[in-house]
Short mmCIF file of N, CA, C and O in Angstrom, two decimals:
data_model
loop_
_atom_site.label_atom_id
_atom_site.label_comp_id
_atom_site.label_asym_id
_atom_site.label_seq_id
_atom_site.Cartn_x
_atom_site.Cartn_y
_atom_site.Cartn_z
N MET A 1 5.53 -14.20 -8.42
CA MET A 1 5.93 -13.69 -9.40
C MET A 1 5.99 -11.85 -9.23
O MET A 1 4.99 -11.56 -8.32
N ASP A 2 6.57 -11.08 -9.81
CA ASP A 2 6.55 -9.52 -9.75
C ASP A 2 5.48 -9.18 -10.27
O ASP A 2 5.07 -9.54 -11.59
N ALA A 3 4.76 -8.55 -9.73
CA ALA A 3 3.46 -7.74 -10.39
C ALA A 3 3.89 -6.95 -11.76
O ALA A 3 2.82 -6.89 -12.18
N TYR A 4 4.59 -6.40 -11.69
CA TYR A 4 5.07 -5.57 -12.96
C TYR A 4 5.39 -6.61 -13.87
O TYR A 4 5.42 -6.20 -14.96
N ASP A 5 5.34 -7.90 -13.66
CA ASP A 5 5.40 -8.71 -15.02
C ASP A 5 4.17 -9.59 -15.19
O ASP A 5 4.41 -10.55 -15.64
N LEU A 6 3.09 -9.13 -14.78
CA LEU A 6 1.79 -9.49 -15.16
C LEU A 6 1.57 -10.05 -16.45
O LEU A 6 0.79 -10.80 -16.76
N ASP A 7 2.09 -9.20 -17.35
CA ASP A 7 1.78 -9.39 -19.00
C ASP A 7 2.59 -10.54 -19.58
O ASP A 7 1.65 -11.00 -20.47
N THR A 8 3.34 -11.01 -18.87
CA THR A 8 3.90 -12.35 -19.14
C THR A 8 3.07 -13.61 -18.71
O THR A 8 3.55 -14.73 -19.16
N LEU A 9 2.23 -13.45 -17.79
CA LEU A 9 1.68 -14.68 -17.47
C LEU A 9 0.53 -14.55 -18.15
O LEU A 9 -0.54 -14.05 -18.72
N PRO A 10 0.38 -16.08 -18.92
CA PRO A 10 -0.66 -16.45 -19.56
C PRO A 10 -2.01 -16.60 -19.13
O PRO A 10 -2.17 -17.08 -18.04
N GLY A 11 -2.97 -16.09 -19.85
CA GLY A 11 -4.43 -16.50 -19.57
C GLY A 11 -4.97 -15.43 -18.66
O GLY A 11 -4.22 -14.38 -18.33
N THR A 12 -6.29 -15.55 -18.19
CA THR A 12 -6.90 -14.97 -17.56
C THR A 12 -7.62 -15.73 -16.52
O THR A 12 -7.64 -16.97 -16.79
N PHE A 13 -8.22 -15.23 -15.54
CA PHE A 13 -8.87 -16.01 -14.40
C PHE A 13 -10.08 -15.55 -13.67
O PHE A 13 -10.63 -14.57 -13.78
N ASP A 14 -10.84 -16.65 -13.31
CA ASP A 14 -11.98 -16.08 -12.39
C ASP A 14 -11.58 -15.13 -11.30
O ASP A 14 -13.09 -14.39 -11.07
N GLY A 15 -10.62 -15.22 -10.70
CA GLY A 15 -10.57 -14.29 -9.52
C GLY A 15 -9.21 -14.09 -9.21
O GLY A 15 -8.33 -14.70 -9.71
N VAL A 16 -8.84 -12.65 -9.09
CA VAL A 16 -7.25 -12.24 -8.56
C VAL A 16 -7.24 -11.81 -7.32
O VAL A 16 -8.09 -10.85 -7.08
N PHE A 17 -6.40 -12.45 -6.66
CA PHE A 17 -6.34 -11.88 -5.29
C PHE A 17 -5.12 -10.97 -5.17
O PHE A 17 -3.96 -11.46 -5.23
N ALA A 18 -5.12 -9.74 -4.94
CA ALA A 18 -4.01 -8.80 -4.46
C ALA A 18 -3.94 -8.11 -3.24
O ALA A 18 -4.40 -7.08 -3.05
N GLN A 19 -3.86 -9.15 -2.28
CA GLN A 19 -3.48 -8.84 -0.77
C GLN A 19 -2.41 -7.86 -0.48
O GLN A 19 -1.09 -8.62 -1.10
N ALA A 20 -2.19 -6.80 -0.29
CA ALA A 20 -0.90 -6.03 -0.08
C ALA A 20 0.00 -5.99 -1.24
O ALA A 20 1.27 -5.59 -1.12
N ILE A 21 -0.49 -5.58 -2.58
CA ILE A 21 0.24 -5.44 -3.68
C ILE A 21 0.35 -4.11 -3.55
O ILE A 21 1.51 -3.44 -3.90
N LEU A 22 -0.63 -3.38 -4.11
CA LEU A 22 -0.89 -1.84 -4.12
C LEU A 22 -0.20 -1.12 -2.78
O LEU A 22 0.31 0.00 -3.33
N LEU A 23 -0.03 -1.89 -1.94
CA LEU A 23 0.72 -1.17 -0.67
C LEU A 23 2.19 -0.77 -0.98
O LEU A 23 2.87 0.08 -0.40
N HIS A 24 2.74 -1.71 -1.84
CA HIS A 24 4.32 -1.32 -2.00
C HIS A 24 4.42 -0.87 -3.63
O HIS A 24 5.52 -0.91 -4.15
N ILE A 25 3.18 -0.19 -4.35
CA ILE A 25 3.31 0.42 -5.36
C ILE A 25 3.38 2.07 -5.28
O ILE A 25 2.58 2.33 -4.67
N PRO A 26 4.22 2.74 -5.99
CA PRO A 26 3.93 4.26 -5.75
C PRO A 26 2.92 4.49 -6.25
O PRO A 26 2.27 4.17 -7.56
N LYS A 27 2.08 5.48 -5.58
CA LYS A 27 0.69 5.87 -6.03
C LYS A 27 0.54 6.09 -7.48
O LYS A 27 -0.15 6.05 -8.07
N ARG A 28 1.82 7.03 -8.06
CA ARG A 28 1.73 7.52 -9.39
C ARG A 28 1.58 6.18 -10.32
O ARG A 28 1.38 6.34 -11.70
N ASP A 29 2.05 4.84 -9.94
CA ASP A 29 1.93 3.81 -10.86
C ASP A 29 0.66 2.91 -10.57
O ASP A 29 0.52 1.66 -11.29
N VAL A 30 -0.31 3.46 -9.60
CA VAL A 30 -1.46 2.37 -9.38
C VAL A 30 -2.22 2.34 -10.37
O VAL A 30 -2.67 1.02 -10.60
N PRO A 31 -2.58 3.07 -10.79
CA PRO A 31 -3.70 3.14 -12.44
C PRO A 31 -3.00 2.12 -13.38
O PRO A 31 -3.84 1.15 -13.84
N ALA A 32 -1.73 2.29 -13.31
CA ALA A 32 -1.22 0.97 -14.68
C ALA A 32 -1.27 -0.27 -14.13
O ALA A 32 -1.30 -1.03 -14.67
N MET A 33 -0.79 -0.17 -12.58
CA MET A 33 -0.74 -1.58 -12.27
C MET A 33 -2.18 -2.21 -12.14
O MET A 33 -2.53 -3.47 -12.32
N LEU A 34 -3.23 -1.41 -11.92
CA LEU A 34 -4.50 -2.05 -11.88
C LEU A 34 -5.04 -2.28 -13.24
O LEU A 34 -5.69 -3.43 -13.24
N VAL A 35 -4.54 -1.65 -14.33
CA VAL A 35 -4.89 -2.29 -15.44
C VAL A 35 -4.18 -3.54 -15.66
O VAL A 35 -4.72 -4.42 -16.33
N ARG A 36 -3.03 -3.88 -15.16
CA ARG A 36 -2.70 -5.00 -15.12
C ARG A 36 -3.46 -6.18 -14.69
O ARG A 36 -3.44 -7.46 -15.16
N LEU A 37 -3.66 -5.97 -13.45
CA LEU A 37 -4.47 -6.56 -12.47
C LEU A 37 -5.74 -7.10 -13.22
O LEU A 37 -6.11 -8.29 -13.31
N VAL A 38 -6.35 -5.70 -13.71
CA VAL A 38 -7.60 -6.38 -14.39
C VAL A 38 -7.76 -7.03 -15.60
O VAL A 38 -8.57 -7.80 -15.93
N ALA A 39 -6.70 -7.00 -16.44
CA ALA A 39 -6.26 -7.60 -17.78
C ALA A 39 -6.55 -9.03 -17.36
O ALA A 39 -6.78 -9.99 -18.45
N LYS A 40 -6.02 -9.57 -16.10
CA LYS A 40 -6.14 -10.91 -15.92
C LYS A 40 -7.37 -11.39 -15.25
O LYS A 40 -7.35 -12.92 -15.08
N VAL A 41 -7.99 -10.63 -15.02
CA VAL A 41 -9.76 -11.19 -14.76
C VAL A 41 -10.55 -11.40 -15.87
O VAL A 41 -10.57 -10.62 -16.66
N ARG A 42 -11.14 -12.55 -15.68
CA ARG A 42 -12.17 -12.75 -17.17
C ARG A 42 -13.25 -12.14 -16.77
O ARG A 42 -13.60 -11.58 -15.83
N ALA A 43 -13.99 -11.96 -17.88
CA ALA A 43 -15.29 -11.24 -18.09
C ALA A 43 -16.25 -12.09 -16.93
O ALA A 43 -16.05 -13.23 -16.78
N GLY A 44 -16.80 -11.23 -16.14
CA GLY A 44 -17.61 -12.06 -14.95
C GLY A 44 -16.81 -12.41 -13.70
O GLY A 44 -17.41 -12.79 -12.63
N GLY A 45 -15.33 -12.06 -13.81
CA GLY A 45 -14.48 -12.55 -12.66
C GLY A 45 -14.45 -11.30 -11.61
O GLY A 45 -15.07 -10.14 -11.79
N TYR A 46 -13.86 -11.45 -10.61
CA TYR A 46 -13.62 -10.65 -9.27
C TYR A 46 -11.97 -10.55 -9.34
O TYR A 46 -11.30 -11.10 -9.49
N LEU A 47 -12.10 -9.19 -8.71
CA LEU A 47 -10.56 -8.70 -8.34
C LEU A 47 -10.91 -8.14 -6.70
O LEU A 47 -11.78 -7.57 -6.53
N TYR A 48 -9.92 -9.23 -5.75
CA TYR A 48 -9.84 -8.61 -4.64
C TYR A 48 -8.73 -7.75 -4.22
O TYR A 48 -7.40 -8.23 -4.67
N ILE A 49 -9.00 -6.65 -3.71
CA ILE A 49 -7.69 -5.68 -3.31
C ILE A 49 -7.85 -5.37 -1.92
O ILE A 49 -8.70 -5.04 -1.36
N ALA A 50 -6.51 -5.56 -1.05
CA ALA A 50 -6.54 -5.15 0.03
C ALA A 50 -5.53 -4.38 0.26
O ALA A 50 -4.14 -4.54 0.01
N VAL A 51 -5.51 -2.87 0.96
CA VAL A 51 -4.26 -2.07 1.32
C VAL A 51 -4.68 -1.24 2.64
O VAL A 51 -5.42 -1.77 3.00
N LYS A 52 -3.67 -0.86 2.89
CA LYS A 52 -3.53 -0.31 4.81
C LYS A 52 -4.12 1.10 4.10
O LYS A 52 -3.86 1.90 3.15
N GLU A 53 -5.00 1.55 4.97
CA GLU A 53 -5.58 2.99 5.29
C GLU A 53 -4.72 3.92 5.56
O GLU A 53 -3.76 3.68 6.41
N VAL A 54 -4.48 5.10 5.09
CA VAL A 54 -3.78 6.15 5.39
C VAL A 54 -4.32 6.78 6.84
O VAL A 54 -5.23 6.63 7.29
N LYS A 55 -3.37 6.91 7.69
CA LYS A 55 -3.57 7.44 9.05
C LYS A 55 -3.62 9.25 9.10
O LYS A 55 -2.73 9.62 8.39
N PRO A 56 -4.63 9.41 9.96
CA PRO A 56 -4.68 10.93 10.02
C PRO A 56 -3.73 11.52 10.30
O PRO A 56 -2.86 11.19 11.36
N GLY A 57 -3.24 12.63 9.55
CA GLY A 57 -1.78 13.30 9.74
C GLY A 57 -0.74 12.75 9.45
O GLY A 57 0.83 13.00 9.50
N GLN A 58 -0.78 11.50 8.71
CA GLN A 58 0.42 10.34 8.55
C GLN A 58 0.53 10.76 6.90
O GLN A 58 -0.21 11.12 6.04
N PRO A 59 1.94 10.59 6.09
CA PRO A 59 1.98 10.65 4.70
C PRO A 59 1.08 9.66 4.19
O PRO A 59 1.07 8.38 4.66
N GLU A 60 0.94 10.13 2.95
CA GLU A 60 0.53 9.02 2.26
C GLU A 60 1.27 7.98 1.39
O GLU A 60 1.24 6.89 0.89
N GLU A 61 2.40 8.23 1.26
CA GLU A 61 3.75 7.27 0.90
C GLU A 61 4.82 7.31 1.83
O GLU A 61 5.16 8.59 2.41
N GLU A 62 5.57 6.20 1.88
CA GLU A 62 6.91 6.48 3.03
C GLU A 62 7.76 5.18 2.70
O GLU A 62 7.37 4.27 2.20
N GLU A 63 9.19 5.67 2.87
CA GLU A 63 10.15 4.14 2.74
C GLU A 63 10.52 4.52 4.25
O GLU A 63 10.77 5.12 4.68
N ARG A 64 10.77 3.12 4.69
CA ARG A 64 10.84 2.68 5.85
C ARG A 64 12.30 1.74 6.04
O ARG A 64 12.26 1.01 5.11
N ILE A 65 12.86 2.35 6.83
CA ILE A 65 14.14 1.40 7.26
C ILE A 65 13.67 0.01 8.23
O ILE A 65 13.43 0.57 9.23
N GLU A 66 13.94 -0.94 7.92
CA GLU A 66 13.41 -1.88 8.91
C GLU A 66 14.66 -2.86 9.16
O GLU A 66 15.50 -2.79 8.51
N HIS A 67 14.52 -3.57 10.45
CA HIS A 67 15.65 -4.57 11.01
C HIS A 67 15.35 -5.74 11.38
O HIS A 67 15.44 -5.99 12.20
N ASP A 68 14.85 -6.55 10.27
CA ASP A 68 14.12 -7.73 10.66
C ASP A 68 15.23 -8.88 10.18
O ASP A 68 15.99 -8.42 9.07
N TYR A 69 14.92 -10.04 10.45
CA TYR A 69 15.78 -11.25 9.64
C TYR A 69 17.09 -11.05 9.83
O TYR A 69 17.66 -11.45 8.79
N GLY A 70 17.68 -10.19 10.54
CA GLY A 70 19.13 -10.35 10.88
C GLY A 70 20.00 -9.28 9.92
O GLY A 70 21.02 -9.36 10.04
N TYR A 71 19.08 -8.38 9.02
CA TYR A 71 19.79 -7.52 8.57
C TYR A 71 18.88 -6.37 8.28
O TYR A 71 17.50 -6.27 8.61
N GLU A 72 19.55 -5.14 7.81
CA GLU A 72 18.59 -4.02 7.47
C GLU A 72 18.19 -3.86 6.02
O GLU A 72 18.83 -4.27 5.21
N TYR A 73 17.03 -3.28 6.01
CA TYR A 73 16.32 -3.12 4.69
C TYR A 73 15.22 -2.28 4.49
O TYR A 73 14.78 -1.70 5.41
N ARG A 74 15.18 -1.77 3.16
CA ARG A 74 14.08 -0.36 2.78
C ARG A 74 12.88 -1.20 2.39
O ARG A 74 12.70 -1.99 1.49
N ARG A 75 11.71 -0.60 2.60
CA ARG A 75 10.55 -0.88 2.29
C ARG A 75 9.62 0.12 1.59
O ARG A 75 9.58 1.16 2.95
N PHE A 76 9.10 0.15 0.84
CA PHE A 76 7.88 1.22 0.39
C PHE A 76 6.60 1.09 0.84
O PHE A 76 6.33 -0.08 0.71
N PHE A 77 5.74 2.11 1.21
CA PHE A 77 4.66 1.88 1.55
C PHE A 77 3.57 2.87 0.83
O PHE A 77 4.26 4.41 0.96
N SER A 78 2.84 2.80 0.42
CA SER A 78 1.54 3.54 -0.22
C SER A 78 0.20 3.12 0.89
O SER A 78 -0.01 1.97 1.01
N TYR A 79 -0.37 4.54 1.13
CA TYR A 79 -1.57 4.23 2.25
C TYR A 79 -2.78 4.69 1.39
O TYR A 79 -2.55 5.92 1.01
N PHE A 80 -3.87 4.46 1.58
CA PHE A 80 -4.93 4.88 0.80
C PHE A 80 -6.13 5.27 1.58
O PHE A 80 -6.32 4.95 2.92
N THR A 81 -7.30 5.69 0.96
CA THR A 81 -8.65 5.74 1.38
C THR A 81 -9.50 4.98 0.96
O THR A 81 -9.41 4.72 -0.21
N LEU A 82 -10.90 4.49 1.63
CA LEU A 82 -11.68 3.75 0.74
C LEU A 82 -12.30 4.73 -0.28
O LEU A 82 -12.28 4.23 -1.67
N PRO A 83 -12.60 6.01 -0.39
CA PRO A 83 -13.28 6.76 -1.47
C PRO A 83 -12.09 6.75 -2.73
O PRO A 83 -12.34 6.31 -3.96
N GLU A 84 -10.82 6.81 -2.57
CA GLU A 84 -9.62 6.77 -3.56
C GLU A 84 -9.58 5.60 -4.13
O GLU A 84 -9.42 5.41 -5.48
N LEU A 85 -9.89 4.46 -3.32
CA LEU A 85 -9.58 3.12 -3.83
C LEU A 85 -10.75 2.72 -4.76
O LEU A 85 -10.63 2.52 -6.11
N GLU A 86 -11.92 3.08 -4.28
CA GLU A 86 -13.13 3.11 -5.04
C GLU A 86 -13.23 3.58 -6.19
O GLU A 86 -13.68 3.17 -7.41
N GLU A 87 -12.65 4.89 -6.63
CA GLU A 87 -12.56 5.75 -7.67
C GLU A 87 -11.57 4.93 -8.62
O GLU A 87 -11.81 4.99 -10.00
N HIS A 88 -10.64 4.49 -8.16
CA HIS A 88 -9.35 3.80 -8.95
C HIS A 88 -10.43 2.78 -9.77
O HIS A 88 -10.61 2.30 -10.86
N ILE A 89 -11.14 1.96 -8.81
CA ILE A 89 -12.13 0.57 -9.35
C ILE A 89 -13.04 1.27 -10.22
O ILE A 89 -13.26 0.64 -11.53
N ARG A 90 -13.65 2.47 -10.09
CA ARG A 90 -14.54 3.00 -11.09
C ARG A 90 -13.99 3.00 -12.29
O ARG A 90 -14.77 2.92 -13.26
N GLN A 91 -12.80 3.91 -12.28
CA GLN A 91 -12.16 4.33 -13.44
C GLN A 91 -11.57 2.97 -14.29
O GLN A 91 -11.60 3.30 -15.62
N MET A 92 -11.45 1.82 -13.56
CA MET A 92 -11.43 0.72 -14.32
C MET A 92 -12.56 0.06 -14.88
O MET A 92 -12.26 -0.97 -15.66
N GLY A 93 -13.59 0.65 -14.62
CA GLY A 93 -14.83 -0.18 -15.16
C GLY A 93 -15.31 -1.52 -14.75
O GLY A 93 -15.96 -2.31 -15.05
N LEU A 94 -15.08 -1.72 -13.13
CA LEU A 94 -15.61 -2.49 -12.36
C LEU A 94 -16.37 -2.29 -11.59
O LEU A 94 -16.66 -0.72 -11.20
N GLU A 95 -17.07 -2.87 -11.02
CA GLU A 95 -18.48 -2.90 -10.07
C GLU A 95 -17.76 -2.97 -8.70
O GLU A 95 -17.42 -4.39 -8.49
N THR A 96 -17.76 -2.42 -7.71
CA THR A 96 -17.67 -2.60 -6.36
C THR A 96 -18.93 -3.72 -5.81
O THR A 96 -19.88 -3.20 -5.95
N VAL A 97 -18.51 -4.95 -5.39
CA VAL A 97 -19.67 -5.82 -4.73
C VAL A 97 -19.53 -5.88 -3.40
O VAL A 97 -20.16 -6.35 -2.52
N TYR A 98 -18.18 -5.47 -2.83
CA TYR A 98 -18.05 -5.47 -1.57
C TYR A 98 -16.80 -4.47 -0.87
O TYR A 98 -15.92 -4.45 -1.72
N SER A 99 -17.24 -3.62 0.14
CA SER A 99 -15.99 -2.76 0.52
C SER A 99 -16.08 -2.61 1.91
O SER A 99 -17.08 -2.70 2.65
N GLU A 100 -15.05 -2.72 2.69
CA GLU A 100 -14.83 -2.53 4.31
C GLU A 100 -13.69 -2.24 4.59
O GLU A 100 -12.82 -2.25 4.22
N VAL A 101 -13.65 -1.30 5.89
CA VAL A 101 -12.33 -1.03 6.29
C VAL A 101 -12.29 -1.79 7.72
O VAL A 101 -13.27 -1.69 8.61
N THR A 102 -11.35 -2.52 7.95
CA THR A 102 -11.16 -3.48 9.06
C THR A 102 -9.92 -3.28 9.89
O THR A 102 -8.77 -3.25 9.25
N PRO A 103 -10.02 -3.00 11.51
CA PRO A 103 -9.08 -2.58 12.02
C PRO A 103 -7.99 -4.27 12.37
O PRO A 103 -8.63 -5.17 12.43
N SER A 104 -6.87 -3.85 12.19
CA SER A 104 -5.84 -5.18 12.76
C SER A 104 -4.71 -4.77 13.34
O SER A 104 -3.78 -3.89 12.56
N GLY A 105 -4.53 -4.88 14.33
CA GLY A 105 -3.22 -3.94 15.38
C GLY A 105 -3.36 -2.86 15.20
O GLY A 105 -4.30 -2.16 15.68
N ASN A 106 -2.38 -2.43 14.47
CA ASN A 106 -2.09 -0.67 14.68
C ASN A 106 -2.62 -0.14 13.15
O ASN A 106 -2.40 0.89 13.05
N SER A 107 -3.20 -0.87 12.26
CA SER A 107 -3.37 -0.59 11.27
C SER A 107 -5.05 -0.96 11.09
O SER A 107 -5.64 -1.54 11.52
N ARG A 108 -5.41 -0.31 10.18
CA ARG A 108 -6.96 -0.48 9.15
C ARG A 108 -6.30 -1.02 7.84
O ARG A 108 -6.14 -0.18 6.97
N TRP A 109 -7.21 -1.95 7.36
CA TRP A 109 -7.07 -2.75 6.25
C TRP A 109 -8.72 -2.36 5.31
O TRP A 109 -9.34 -2.85 5.73
N ILE A 110 -8.20 -1.70 4.38
CA ILE A 110 -9.24 -1.52 3.36
C ILE A 110 -9.22 -2.63 2.43
O ILE A 110 -8.41 -3.11 1.80
N GLN A 111 -10.46 -3.44 2.24
CA GLN A 111 -10.66 -4.59 1.29
C GLN A 111 -11.78 -4.18 0.48
O GLN A 111 -12.82 -3.55 0.87
N ILE A 112 -11.46 -4.29 -0.98
CA ILE A 112 -12.68 -4.26 -1.88
C ILE A 112 -12.93 -5.64 -2.81
O ILE A 112 -11.69 -6.08 -3.26
N ILE A 113 -14.10 -6.20 -3.05
CA ILE A 113 -13.99 -7.19 -4.34
C ILE A 113 -14.78 -6.46 -5.22
O ILE A 113 -15.88 -5.58 -5.07
N SER A 114 -14.23 -6.49 -6.70
CA SER A 114 -15.18 -5.68 -7.44
C SER A 114 -15.18 -6.98 -8.63
O SER A 114 -14.37 -8.01 -8.67
N LYS A 115 -16.20 -6.74 -9.34
CA LYS A 115 -16.64 -7.63 -10.37
C LYS A 115 -16.49 -7.13 -11.83
O LYS A 115 -16.79 -5.90 -12.24
N LYS A 116 -15.99 -7.43 -12.81
CA LYS A 116 -15.63 -7.34 -14.13
C LYS A 116 -16.83 -7.58 -14.93
O LYS A 116 -17.32 -8.78 -14.90
N ALA A 117 -17.37 -6.50 -15.57
CA ALA A 117 -18.40 -7.09 -16.40
C ALA A 117 -18.34 -7.90 -17.61
O ALA A 117 -17.10 -8.26 -17.90
#
């Protein structure tokens, strides 16, 4: 389902797994998207977020033209820092219970698990 349509998904969950979702959301829209994600987490539940870390000297946002699957298409990317993402989590009223930056290929992935009170 489209992450922008989370309001139409009934119910709440013990955990929400948001792997590479914020990666494709413009940074100006991230706080509103986090509100949608957090609204789907039950009290005492967990939210997992993974995004790519911004590389030194590289832009925080970019649109790429890619040539996979036999055709050309555009993809949007937002890149983050661990403190930046932890601040978003804190502003949502969540407690960070795990955070790590993990190298993978040419990227570094920020992973955060937070708990809703």
